Coordinates of C-alpha atoms and ligand atoms in Angstrom, one line a residue:
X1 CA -2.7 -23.8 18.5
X2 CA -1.9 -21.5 15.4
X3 CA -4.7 -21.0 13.4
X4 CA -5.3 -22.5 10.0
X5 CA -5.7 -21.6 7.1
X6 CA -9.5 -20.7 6.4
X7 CA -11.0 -22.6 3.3
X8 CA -11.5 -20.7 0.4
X9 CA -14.8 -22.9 0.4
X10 CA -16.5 -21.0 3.2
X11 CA -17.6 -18.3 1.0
X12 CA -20.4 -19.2 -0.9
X13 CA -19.5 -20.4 -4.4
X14 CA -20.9 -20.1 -7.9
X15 CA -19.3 -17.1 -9.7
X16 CA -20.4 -16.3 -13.4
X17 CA -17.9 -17.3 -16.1
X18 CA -17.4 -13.8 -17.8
X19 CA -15.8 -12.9 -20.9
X20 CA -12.1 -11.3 -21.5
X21 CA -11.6 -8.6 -20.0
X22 CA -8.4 -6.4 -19.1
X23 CA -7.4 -4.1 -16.1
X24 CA -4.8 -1.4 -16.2
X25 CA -3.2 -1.2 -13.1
X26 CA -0.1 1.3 -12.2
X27 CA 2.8 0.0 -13.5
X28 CA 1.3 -0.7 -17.1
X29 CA 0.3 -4.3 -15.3
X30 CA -2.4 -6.1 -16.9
X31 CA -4.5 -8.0 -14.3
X32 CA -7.6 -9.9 -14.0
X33 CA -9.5 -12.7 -12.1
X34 CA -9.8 -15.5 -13.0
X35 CA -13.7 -16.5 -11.4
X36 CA -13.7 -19.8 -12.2
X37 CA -10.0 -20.7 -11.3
X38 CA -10.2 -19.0 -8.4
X39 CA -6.5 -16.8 -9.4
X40 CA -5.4 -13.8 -10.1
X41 CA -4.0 -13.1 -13.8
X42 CA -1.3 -11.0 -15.0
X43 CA 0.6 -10.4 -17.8
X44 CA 0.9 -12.6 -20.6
X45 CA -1.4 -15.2 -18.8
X46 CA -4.4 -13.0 -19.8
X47 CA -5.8 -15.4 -22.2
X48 CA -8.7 -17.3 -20.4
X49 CA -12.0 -16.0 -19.7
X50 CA -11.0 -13.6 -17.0
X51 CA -12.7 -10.2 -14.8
X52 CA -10.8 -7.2 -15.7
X53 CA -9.7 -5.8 -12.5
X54 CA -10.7 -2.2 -12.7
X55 CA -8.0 0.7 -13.4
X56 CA -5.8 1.9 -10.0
X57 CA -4.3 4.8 -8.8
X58 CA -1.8 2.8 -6.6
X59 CA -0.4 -0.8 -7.0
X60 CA -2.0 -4.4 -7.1
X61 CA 1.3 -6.6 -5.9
X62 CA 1.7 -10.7 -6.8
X63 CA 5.1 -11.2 -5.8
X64 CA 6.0 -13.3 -3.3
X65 CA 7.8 -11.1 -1.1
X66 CA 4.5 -8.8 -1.2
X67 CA 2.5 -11.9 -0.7
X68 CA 4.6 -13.2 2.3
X69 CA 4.9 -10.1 3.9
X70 CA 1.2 -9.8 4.5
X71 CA 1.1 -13.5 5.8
X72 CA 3.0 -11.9 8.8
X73 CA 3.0 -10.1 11.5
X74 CA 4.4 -8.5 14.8
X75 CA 3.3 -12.1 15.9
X76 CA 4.6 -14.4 14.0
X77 CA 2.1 -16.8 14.8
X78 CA -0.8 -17.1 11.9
X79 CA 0.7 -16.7 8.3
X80 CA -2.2 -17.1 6.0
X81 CA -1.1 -15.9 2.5
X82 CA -3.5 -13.5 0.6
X83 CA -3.4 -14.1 -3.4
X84 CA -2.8 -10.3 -4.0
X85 CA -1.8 -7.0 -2.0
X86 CA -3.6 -3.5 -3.0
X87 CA -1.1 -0.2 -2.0
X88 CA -4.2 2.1 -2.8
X89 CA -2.6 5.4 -4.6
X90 CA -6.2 6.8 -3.4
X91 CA -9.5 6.5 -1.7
X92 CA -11.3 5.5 -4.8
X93 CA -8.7 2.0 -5.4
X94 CA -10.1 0.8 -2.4
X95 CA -13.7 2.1 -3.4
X96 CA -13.2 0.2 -6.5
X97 CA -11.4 -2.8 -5.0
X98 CA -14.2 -3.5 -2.5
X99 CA -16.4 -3.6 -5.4
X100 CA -14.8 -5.9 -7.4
X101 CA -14.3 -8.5 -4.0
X102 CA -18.0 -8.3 -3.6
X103 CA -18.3 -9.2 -7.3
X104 CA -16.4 -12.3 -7.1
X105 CA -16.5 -13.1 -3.8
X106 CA -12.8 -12.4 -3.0
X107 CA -12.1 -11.6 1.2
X108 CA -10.2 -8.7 1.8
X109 CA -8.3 -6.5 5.0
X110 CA -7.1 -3.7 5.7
X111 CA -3.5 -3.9 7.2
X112 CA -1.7 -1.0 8.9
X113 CA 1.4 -1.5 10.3
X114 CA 0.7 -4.6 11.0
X115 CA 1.6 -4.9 14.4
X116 CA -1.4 -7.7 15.3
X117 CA 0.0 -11.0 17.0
X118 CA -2.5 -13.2 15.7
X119 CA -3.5 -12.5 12.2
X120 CA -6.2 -10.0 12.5
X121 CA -4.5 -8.3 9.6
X122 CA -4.4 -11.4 7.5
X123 CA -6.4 -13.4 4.6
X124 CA -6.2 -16.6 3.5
X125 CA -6.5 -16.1 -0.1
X126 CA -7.6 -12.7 -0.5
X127 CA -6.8 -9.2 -0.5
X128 CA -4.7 -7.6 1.6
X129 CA -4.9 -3.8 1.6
X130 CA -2.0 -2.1 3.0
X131 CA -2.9 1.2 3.8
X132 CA 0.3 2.9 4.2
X133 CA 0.4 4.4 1.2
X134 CA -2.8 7.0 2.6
X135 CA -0.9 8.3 5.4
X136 CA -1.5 12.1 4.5
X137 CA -1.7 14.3 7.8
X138 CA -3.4 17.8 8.3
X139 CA -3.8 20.0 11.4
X140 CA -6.5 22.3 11.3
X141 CA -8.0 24.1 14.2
X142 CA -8.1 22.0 17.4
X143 CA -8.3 18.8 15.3
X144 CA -6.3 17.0 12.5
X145 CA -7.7 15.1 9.8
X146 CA -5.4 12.0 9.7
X147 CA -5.8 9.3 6.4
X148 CA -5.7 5.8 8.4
X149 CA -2.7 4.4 7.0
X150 CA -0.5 7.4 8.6
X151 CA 1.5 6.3 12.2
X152 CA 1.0 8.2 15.4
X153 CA 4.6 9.2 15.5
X154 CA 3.3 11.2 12.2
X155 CA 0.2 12.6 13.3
X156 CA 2.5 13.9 16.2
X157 CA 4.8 15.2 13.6
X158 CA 2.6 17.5 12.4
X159 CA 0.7 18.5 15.2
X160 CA 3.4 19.4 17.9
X161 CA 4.8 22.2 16.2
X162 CA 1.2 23.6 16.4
X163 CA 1.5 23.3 20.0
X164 CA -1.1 20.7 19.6
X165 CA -1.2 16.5 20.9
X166 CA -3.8 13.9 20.7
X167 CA -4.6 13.6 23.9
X168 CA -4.0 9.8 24.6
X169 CA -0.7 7.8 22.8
X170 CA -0.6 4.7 22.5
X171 CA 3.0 3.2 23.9
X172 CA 4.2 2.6 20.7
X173 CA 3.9 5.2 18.6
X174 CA 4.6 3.4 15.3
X175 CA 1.3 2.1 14.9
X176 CA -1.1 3.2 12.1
X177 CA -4.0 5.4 12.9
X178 CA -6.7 2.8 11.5
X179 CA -4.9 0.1 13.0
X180 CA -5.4 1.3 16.7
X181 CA -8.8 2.9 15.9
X182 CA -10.0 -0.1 15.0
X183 CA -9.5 -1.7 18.0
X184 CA -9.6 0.7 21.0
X185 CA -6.4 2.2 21.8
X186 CA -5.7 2.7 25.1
X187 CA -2.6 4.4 27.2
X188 CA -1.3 6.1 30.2
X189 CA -3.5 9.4 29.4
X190 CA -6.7 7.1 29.2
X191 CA -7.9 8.2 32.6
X192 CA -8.3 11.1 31.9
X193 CA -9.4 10.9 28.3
X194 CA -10.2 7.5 27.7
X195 CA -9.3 5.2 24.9
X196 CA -8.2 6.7 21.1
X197 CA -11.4 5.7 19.7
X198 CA -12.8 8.3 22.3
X199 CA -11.2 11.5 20.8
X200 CA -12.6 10.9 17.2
X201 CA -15.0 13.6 15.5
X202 CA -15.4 12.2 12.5
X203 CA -14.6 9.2 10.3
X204 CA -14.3 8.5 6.3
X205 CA -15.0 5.1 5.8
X206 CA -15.3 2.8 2.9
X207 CA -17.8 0.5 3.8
X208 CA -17.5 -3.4 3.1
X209 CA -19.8 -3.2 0.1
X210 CA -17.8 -0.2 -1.0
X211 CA -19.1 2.9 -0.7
X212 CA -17.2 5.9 0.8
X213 CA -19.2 7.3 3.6
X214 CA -18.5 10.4 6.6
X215 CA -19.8 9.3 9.8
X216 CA -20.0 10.9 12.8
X217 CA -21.5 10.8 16.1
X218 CA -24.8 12.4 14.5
X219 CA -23.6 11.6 11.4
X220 CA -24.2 7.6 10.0
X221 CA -23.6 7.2 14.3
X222 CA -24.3 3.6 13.6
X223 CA -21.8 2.9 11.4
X224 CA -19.4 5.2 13.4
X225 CA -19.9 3.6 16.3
X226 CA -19.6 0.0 14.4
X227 CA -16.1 1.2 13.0
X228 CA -14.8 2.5 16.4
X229 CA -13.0 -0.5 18.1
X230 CA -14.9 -2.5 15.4
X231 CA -12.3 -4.7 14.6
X232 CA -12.7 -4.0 11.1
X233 CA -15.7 -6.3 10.4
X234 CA -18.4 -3.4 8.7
X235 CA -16.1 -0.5 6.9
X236 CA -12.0 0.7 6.2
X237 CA -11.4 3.5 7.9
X238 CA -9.9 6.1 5.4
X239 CA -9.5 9.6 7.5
X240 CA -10.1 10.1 10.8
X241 CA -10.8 13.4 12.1
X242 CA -9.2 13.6 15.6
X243 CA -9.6 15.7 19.0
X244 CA -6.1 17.7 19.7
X245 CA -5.3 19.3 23.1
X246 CA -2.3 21.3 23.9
X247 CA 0.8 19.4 23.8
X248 CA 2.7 19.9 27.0
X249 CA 6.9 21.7 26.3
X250 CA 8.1 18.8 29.1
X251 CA 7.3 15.5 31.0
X252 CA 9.0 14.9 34.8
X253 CA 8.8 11.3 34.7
X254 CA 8.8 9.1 37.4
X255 CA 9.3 5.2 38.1
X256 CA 8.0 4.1 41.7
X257 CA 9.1 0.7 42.9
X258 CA 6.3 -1.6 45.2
X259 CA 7.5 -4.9 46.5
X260 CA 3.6 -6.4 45.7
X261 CA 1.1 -6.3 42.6
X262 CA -1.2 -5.2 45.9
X263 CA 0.9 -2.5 47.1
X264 CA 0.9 -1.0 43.2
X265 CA -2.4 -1.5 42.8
X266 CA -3.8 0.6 45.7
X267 CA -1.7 3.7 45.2
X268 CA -2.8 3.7 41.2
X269 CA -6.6 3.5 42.6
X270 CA -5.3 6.6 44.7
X271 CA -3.6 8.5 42.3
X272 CA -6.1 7.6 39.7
X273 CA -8.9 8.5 42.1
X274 CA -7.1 12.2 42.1
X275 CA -5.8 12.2 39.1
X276 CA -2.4 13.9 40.7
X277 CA -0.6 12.6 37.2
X278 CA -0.9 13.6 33.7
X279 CA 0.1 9.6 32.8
X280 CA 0.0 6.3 35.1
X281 CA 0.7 3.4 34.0
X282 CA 2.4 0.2 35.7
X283 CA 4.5 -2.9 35.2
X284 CA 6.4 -6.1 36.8
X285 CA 9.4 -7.1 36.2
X286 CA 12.1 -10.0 37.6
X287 CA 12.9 -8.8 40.7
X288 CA 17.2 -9.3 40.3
X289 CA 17.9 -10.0 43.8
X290 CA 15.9 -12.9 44.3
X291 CA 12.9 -14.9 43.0
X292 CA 9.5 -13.4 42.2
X293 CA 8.6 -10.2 40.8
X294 CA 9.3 -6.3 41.1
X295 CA 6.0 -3.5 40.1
X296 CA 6.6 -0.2 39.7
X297 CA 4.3 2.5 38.8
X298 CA 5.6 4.4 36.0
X299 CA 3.9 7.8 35.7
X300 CA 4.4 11.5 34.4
X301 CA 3.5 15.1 35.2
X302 CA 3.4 17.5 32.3
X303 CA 4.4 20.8 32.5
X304 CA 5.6 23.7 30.2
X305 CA 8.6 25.7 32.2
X306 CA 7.8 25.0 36.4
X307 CA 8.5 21.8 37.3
X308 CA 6.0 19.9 39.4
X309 CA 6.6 19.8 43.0
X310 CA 7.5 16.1 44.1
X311 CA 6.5 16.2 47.3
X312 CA 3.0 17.0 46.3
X313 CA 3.0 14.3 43.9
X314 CA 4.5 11.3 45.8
X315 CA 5.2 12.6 49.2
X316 CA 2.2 10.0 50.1
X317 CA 2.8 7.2 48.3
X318 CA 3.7 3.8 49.5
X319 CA 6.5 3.0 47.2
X320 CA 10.0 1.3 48.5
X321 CA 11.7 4.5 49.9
X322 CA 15.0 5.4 48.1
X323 CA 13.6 3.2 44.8
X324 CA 12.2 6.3 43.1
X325 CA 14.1 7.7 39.7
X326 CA 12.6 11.2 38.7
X327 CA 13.6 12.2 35.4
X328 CA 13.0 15.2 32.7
X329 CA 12.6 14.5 29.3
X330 CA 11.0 16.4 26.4
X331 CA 7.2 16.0 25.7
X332 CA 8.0 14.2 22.3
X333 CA 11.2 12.1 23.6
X334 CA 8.6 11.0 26.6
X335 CA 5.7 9.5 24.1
X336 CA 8.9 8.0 21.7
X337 CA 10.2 6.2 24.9
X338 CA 10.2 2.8 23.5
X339 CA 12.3 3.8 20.7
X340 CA 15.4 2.6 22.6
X341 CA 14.1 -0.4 23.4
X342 CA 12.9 -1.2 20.0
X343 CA 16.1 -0.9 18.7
X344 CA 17.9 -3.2 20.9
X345 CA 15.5 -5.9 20.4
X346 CA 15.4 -5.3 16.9
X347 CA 19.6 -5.8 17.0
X348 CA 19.3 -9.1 19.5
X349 CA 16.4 -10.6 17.1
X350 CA 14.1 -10.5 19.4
X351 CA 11.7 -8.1 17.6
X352 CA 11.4 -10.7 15.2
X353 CA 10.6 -13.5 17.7
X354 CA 6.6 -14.7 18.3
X355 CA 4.8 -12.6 20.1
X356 CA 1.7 -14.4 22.0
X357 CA -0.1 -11.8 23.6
X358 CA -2.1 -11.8 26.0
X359 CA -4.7 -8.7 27.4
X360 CA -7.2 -8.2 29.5
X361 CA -9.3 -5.3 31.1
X362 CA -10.2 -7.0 34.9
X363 CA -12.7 -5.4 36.7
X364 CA -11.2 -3.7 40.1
X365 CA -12.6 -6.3 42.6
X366 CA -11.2 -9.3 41.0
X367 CA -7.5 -7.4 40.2
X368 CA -5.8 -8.0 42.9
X369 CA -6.5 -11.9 43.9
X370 CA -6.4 -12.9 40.4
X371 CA -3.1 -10.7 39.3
X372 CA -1.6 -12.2 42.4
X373 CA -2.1 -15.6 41.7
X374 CA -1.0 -15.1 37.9
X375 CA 1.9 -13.6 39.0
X376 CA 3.1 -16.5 41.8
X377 CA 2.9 -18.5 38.9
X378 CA 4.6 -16.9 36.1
X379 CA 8.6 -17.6 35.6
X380 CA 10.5 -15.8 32.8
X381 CA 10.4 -19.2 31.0
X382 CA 6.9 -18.3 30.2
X383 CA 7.0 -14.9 28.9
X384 CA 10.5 -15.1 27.7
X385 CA 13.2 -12.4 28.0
X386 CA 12.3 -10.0 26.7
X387 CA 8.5 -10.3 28.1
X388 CA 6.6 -8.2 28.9
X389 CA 4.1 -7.4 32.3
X390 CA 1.7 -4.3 32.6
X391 CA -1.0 -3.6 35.0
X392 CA -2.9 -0.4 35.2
X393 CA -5.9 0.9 35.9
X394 CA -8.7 2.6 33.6
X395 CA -11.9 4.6 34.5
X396 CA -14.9 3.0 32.2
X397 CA -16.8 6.1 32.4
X398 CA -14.5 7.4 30.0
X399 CA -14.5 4.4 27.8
X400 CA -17.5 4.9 25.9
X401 CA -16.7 3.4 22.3
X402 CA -19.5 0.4 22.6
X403 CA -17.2 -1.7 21.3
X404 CA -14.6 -1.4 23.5
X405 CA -15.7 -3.7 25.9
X406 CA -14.9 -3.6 29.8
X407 CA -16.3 -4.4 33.0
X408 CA -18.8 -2.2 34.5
X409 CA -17.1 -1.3 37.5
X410 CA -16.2 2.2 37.6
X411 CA -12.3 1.3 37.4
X412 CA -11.2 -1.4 35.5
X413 CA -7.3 -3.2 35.2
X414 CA -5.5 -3.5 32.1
X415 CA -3.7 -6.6 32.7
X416 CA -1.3 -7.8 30.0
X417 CA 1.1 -10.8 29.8
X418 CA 3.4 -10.0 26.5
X419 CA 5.0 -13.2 26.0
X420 CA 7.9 -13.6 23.5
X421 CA 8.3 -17.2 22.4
X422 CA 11.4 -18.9 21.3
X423 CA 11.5 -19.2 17.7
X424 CA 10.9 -22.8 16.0
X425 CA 10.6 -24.3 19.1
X426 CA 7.6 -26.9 20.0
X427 CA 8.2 -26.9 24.1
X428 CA 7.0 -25.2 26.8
X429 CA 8.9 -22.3 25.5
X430 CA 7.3 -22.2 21.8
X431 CA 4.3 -20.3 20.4
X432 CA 2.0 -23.2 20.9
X433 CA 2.6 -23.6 24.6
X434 CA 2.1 -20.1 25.0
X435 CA -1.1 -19.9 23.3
X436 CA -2.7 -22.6 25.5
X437 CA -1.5 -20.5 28.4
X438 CA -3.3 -17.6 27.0
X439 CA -6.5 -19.2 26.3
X440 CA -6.7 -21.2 29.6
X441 CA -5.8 -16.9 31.3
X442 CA -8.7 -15.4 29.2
X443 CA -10.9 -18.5 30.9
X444 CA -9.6 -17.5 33.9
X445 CA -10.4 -13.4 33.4
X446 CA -13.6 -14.4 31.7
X447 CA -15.0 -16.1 34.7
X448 CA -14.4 -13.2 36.5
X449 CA -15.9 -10.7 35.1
X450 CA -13.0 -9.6 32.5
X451 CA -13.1 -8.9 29.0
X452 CA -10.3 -9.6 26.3
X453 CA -8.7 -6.4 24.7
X454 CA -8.1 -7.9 21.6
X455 CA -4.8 -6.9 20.3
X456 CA -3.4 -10.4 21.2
X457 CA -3.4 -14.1 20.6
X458 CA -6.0 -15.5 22.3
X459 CA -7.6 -18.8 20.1
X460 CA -11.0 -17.3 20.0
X461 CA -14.2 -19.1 18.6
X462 CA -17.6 -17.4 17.3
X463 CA -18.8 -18.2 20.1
X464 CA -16.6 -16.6 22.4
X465 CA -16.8 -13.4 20.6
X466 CA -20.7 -13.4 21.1
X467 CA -20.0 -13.5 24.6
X468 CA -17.5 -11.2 24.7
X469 CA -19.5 -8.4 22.6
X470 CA -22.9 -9.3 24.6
X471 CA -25.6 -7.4 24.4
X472 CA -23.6 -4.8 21.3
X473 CA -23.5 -8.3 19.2
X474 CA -26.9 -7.3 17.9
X475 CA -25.4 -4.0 17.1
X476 CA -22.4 -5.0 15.6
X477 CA -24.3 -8.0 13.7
X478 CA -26.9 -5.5 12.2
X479 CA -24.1 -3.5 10.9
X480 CA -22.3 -5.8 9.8
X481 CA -25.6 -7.2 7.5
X482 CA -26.1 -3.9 6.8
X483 CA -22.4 -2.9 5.6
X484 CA -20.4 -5.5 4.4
X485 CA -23.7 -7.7 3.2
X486 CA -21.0 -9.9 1.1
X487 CA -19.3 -10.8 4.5
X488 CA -16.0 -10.2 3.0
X489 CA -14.2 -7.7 5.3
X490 CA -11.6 -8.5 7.7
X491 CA -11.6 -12.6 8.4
X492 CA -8.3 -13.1 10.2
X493 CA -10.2 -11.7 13.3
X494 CA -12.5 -14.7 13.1
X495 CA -15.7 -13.0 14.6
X496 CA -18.2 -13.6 11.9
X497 CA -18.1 -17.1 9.6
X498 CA -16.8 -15.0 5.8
X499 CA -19.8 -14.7 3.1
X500 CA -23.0 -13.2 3.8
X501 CA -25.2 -13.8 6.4
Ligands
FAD601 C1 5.0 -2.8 20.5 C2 3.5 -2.6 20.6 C3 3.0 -1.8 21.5 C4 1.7 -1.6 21.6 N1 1.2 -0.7 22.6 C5 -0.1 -0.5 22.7 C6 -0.7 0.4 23.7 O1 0.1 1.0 24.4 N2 -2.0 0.6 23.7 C7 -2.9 -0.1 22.9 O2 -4.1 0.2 22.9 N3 -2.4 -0.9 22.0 C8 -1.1 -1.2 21.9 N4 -0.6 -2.1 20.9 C9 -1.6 -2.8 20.1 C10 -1.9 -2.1 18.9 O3 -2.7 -1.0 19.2 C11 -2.8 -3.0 18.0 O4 -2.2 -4.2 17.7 C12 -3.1 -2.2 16.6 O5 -4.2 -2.8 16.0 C13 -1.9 -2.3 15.7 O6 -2.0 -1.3 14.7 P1 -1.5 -1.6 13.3 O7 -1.4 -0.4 12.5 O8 -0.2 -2.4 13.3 O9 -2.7 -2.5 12.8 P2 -2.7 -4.0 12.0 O10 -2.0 -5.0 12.9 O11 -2.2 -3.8 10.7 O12 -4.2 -4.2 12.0 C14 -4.9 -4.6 13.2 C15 -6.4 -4.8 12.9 O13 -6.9 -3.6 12.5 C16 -7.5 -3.7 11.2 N5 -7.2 -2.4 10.5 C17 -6.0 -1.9 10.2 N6 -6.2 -0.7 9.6 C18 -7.6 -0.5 9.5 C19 -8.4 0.5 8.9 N7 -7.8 1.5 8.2 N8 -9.7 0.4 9.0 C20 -10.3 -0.7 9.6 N9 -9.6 -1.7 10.2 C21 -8.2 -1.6 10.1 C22 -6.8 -4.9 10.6 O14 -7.5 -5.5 9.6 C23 -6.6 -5.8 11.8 O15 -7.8 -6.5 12.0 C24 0.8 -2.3 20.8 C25 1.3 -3.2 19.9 C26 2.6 -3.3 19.7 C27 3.2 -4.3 18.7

């Protein structure tokens, strides 16, 4: 089911009543808190007893369209409405903002682009901070200093004319740097380099109680490491400083075609095991010419001016013969390859539709029985049209972020089921249905060994997310106690109960 709403009442109550005072925000806006009501004040309202809110660079918004805006998302699931949104003009508005939750115990969240299907982004009367509005880019040597709010398609923006890539894209390239930070970020290039949150050197964070701290791996490497896939619960990430490698002039791409998820699966363990491509990824889709499902490997060898030698590539392979498509494309157009599809979904609506999501990394020894059974199972009615499949295979030796939790075989399975729900609709082929379909899959993984990569909208209790962070919950519990003592970052994921501990 959707979530609900989460009472104001679970933060601990009994704020001061304080005298008058008045905040200067941008836009000659005069704003307070009201403690005692529990609102926001603007304007000619200021009369009561209110707390100034302190003076801002950027923009503290109240209208409804801001207000409604951040009760969405690329879900369209959870809408819980925030009582005001803050577009930082810098670093210090959110230093300052943080504060002044703490004070009054007011929840707050960062929000990138987002592109969450469940709320993570979200808070129930709160703050939302949209962190667009930091999305300043700068390549230096072999890294770039990124601020969070800035997309990947930006970050590449600046760093390919230097010749220069982050080594592992996300397949949407639209998302904000914090916003995939934060929870892993994990692609076709992740076999070689692991997840996102693997190629950071350094982070500036704003921590939950609000202060602005660098960490690195020797640097604050607890808090690093708790901000990393953190899911937003200790810190905002604010900059990230991030590993570039030379960006390849072209991609050959190529799309495989296996008449079984088992017949995919074994030549990605091969080509993984060799690492042949630059890329490899996977997918199913409605096989056209009769019931059941199509898989094809999708994958890509980079190269500057010689083209790779197909033979050597997929001379061995077990694909359907005569199903292969080989193709050229630029290095940029390659990494921007959704863009098309975006578009047309955005024309037929269906961008706008719910999204319940569902992901899981699957250790390799369960993959195939329990893909295959999923799959026998699975009709378009229960992803919708414009669904969604993937199925590709990760090392874990090069996932290191502890918070990115996966199996401990040495290859693991993304497996993902990207449902798109018809809008308004309370049947089998609504949100809700959906949902109970997801949780009943992650039960499923679970009891296999498999761990939920939480981008997706999977009805998740505290409990569940003890068990799923295992033995780094003590970790991520000490820095959370230690970081945002108030309890008030980042409730929509619904990890920790808000206030402090
Ligand atoms: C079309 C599409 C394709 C995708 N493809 C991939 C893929 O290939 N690989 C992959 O790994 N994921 C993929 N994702 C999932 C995506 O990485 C996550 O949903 C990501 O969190 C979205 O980024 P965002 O900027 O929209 O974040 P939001 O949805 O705005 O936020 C997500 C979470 O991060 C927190 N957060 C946001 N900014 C910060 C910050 N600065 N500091 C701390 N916490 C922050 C938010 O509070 C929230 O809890 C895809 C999603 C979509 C919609």
């Amino acid at each position: 089911m959707p979530k609900t709403p989460k009472a104001r009442g679970s933060i601990p109550s009994g704020p001061k009543r304080r005298d008058l005072l008045c905040g200067l925000s941008a836009g000659a806006l005069i704003t307070g808190f009201d403690p005692v009501g529990r609102r926001w004040i603007t304007g000619s309202q200021v009369r009561a007893k209110v707390a100034a809110v302190p003076p801002l660079k950027g923009r503290l918004l109240f209208t409804d369209a801001a207000l409604s805006a951040a009760a969405d998302d690329f879900g369209h699931i959870v809408h819980n409405r925030p009582w005001a949104v803050l577009q930082p003009g810098d670093v210090n508005d959110i230093v300052v903002m943080l504060r002044f939750c703490n004070e009054h115990r007011i929840l707050a969240a960062p929000r990138g682009q987002g592109h969450g299907t469940y709320g993570q982004a979200q808070v129930s009367g709160g703050l939302v901070i949209e962190m667009a509005t930091l999305d300043t880019v700068t390549v230096c040597a072999d890294w770039v200093e990124a601020e969070a709010g800035a997309r990947w398609s930006s970050v590449l923006g600046a760093t390919l004319p230097q010749g220069l890539t982050p080594p592992v894209l996300t397949d949407y390239i639209e998302l904000s740097v914090g916003g995939t930070l934060s929870v892993g970020g994990v692609g076709g290039a992740s076999p070689h380099y692991g997840a996102q949150v693997d190629n950071v050197l350094e982070l500036e964070v704003v921590t939950g109680a609000g202060q602005r701290v660098v960490c690195s791996p020797t640097l604050a490497p607890d808090l690093f490491y708790a901000v990393l896939a953190g899911l937003g619960q200790c810190a905002i990430l604010v900059r990230a400083r991030l590993r570039l490698v030379p960006a390849p002039v072209n991609v050959r791409h190529y799309i495989l075609y296996y008449p079984t998820a088992d017949a995919l699966t074994a030549d990605q363990r091969l080509v993984q095991a060799d690492g042949r491509f630059s890329f490899a990824e996977g997918e199913a889709e409605l096989n056209p010419n009769g019931p059941g499902w199509l898989y094809y490997m999708e994958a890509a060898a980079y190269y500057d001016s010689t083209p790779p030698d197909d033979e050597a590539l997929i001379g061995d392979l077990h694909f359907e013969p005569g199903t292969q498509q080989i193709s050229d494309l630029g290095y940029y157009d390659f990494l921007d390859r959704l863009a098309p599809a975006v578009t047309f979904l955005e024309s037929t609506g269906e961008w706008y539709d719910p999204h319940p999501w569902w992901n899981m990394f699957l250790p390799d020894s369960a993959t195939d029985a329990f893909v295959s059974g999923v799959m026998a199972g699975l009709t378009e009615a229960d992803i919708g049209a414009s669904g969604v499949i993937l199925l590709y295979p990760l090392r874990s030796d090069a996932l290191r972020a502890p918070l990115l939790r996966v199996p401990g075989e040495p290859v693991v399975f993304l497996f993902s089921v990207l449902r798109t729900a018809a809008p308004d609709s309370g049947g089998a082929l609504g949100a809700g249905a959906m949902l109970a379909a997801n949780r009943a899959l992650f039960e499923q993984g679970r009891a296999l060994g498999g761990y939920e990569y939480p981008i997706g909208s999977i009805p998740m209790t505290t409990g569940d997310w003890r068990e799923h962070f295992g033995p780094q919950w003590p970790f991520l519990a000490a820095a959370r106690r230690r970081y945002d003592p108030g309890g008030i970052l980042t409730p929509g994921q619904g990890i920790f109960k808000p206030g402090p501990a």
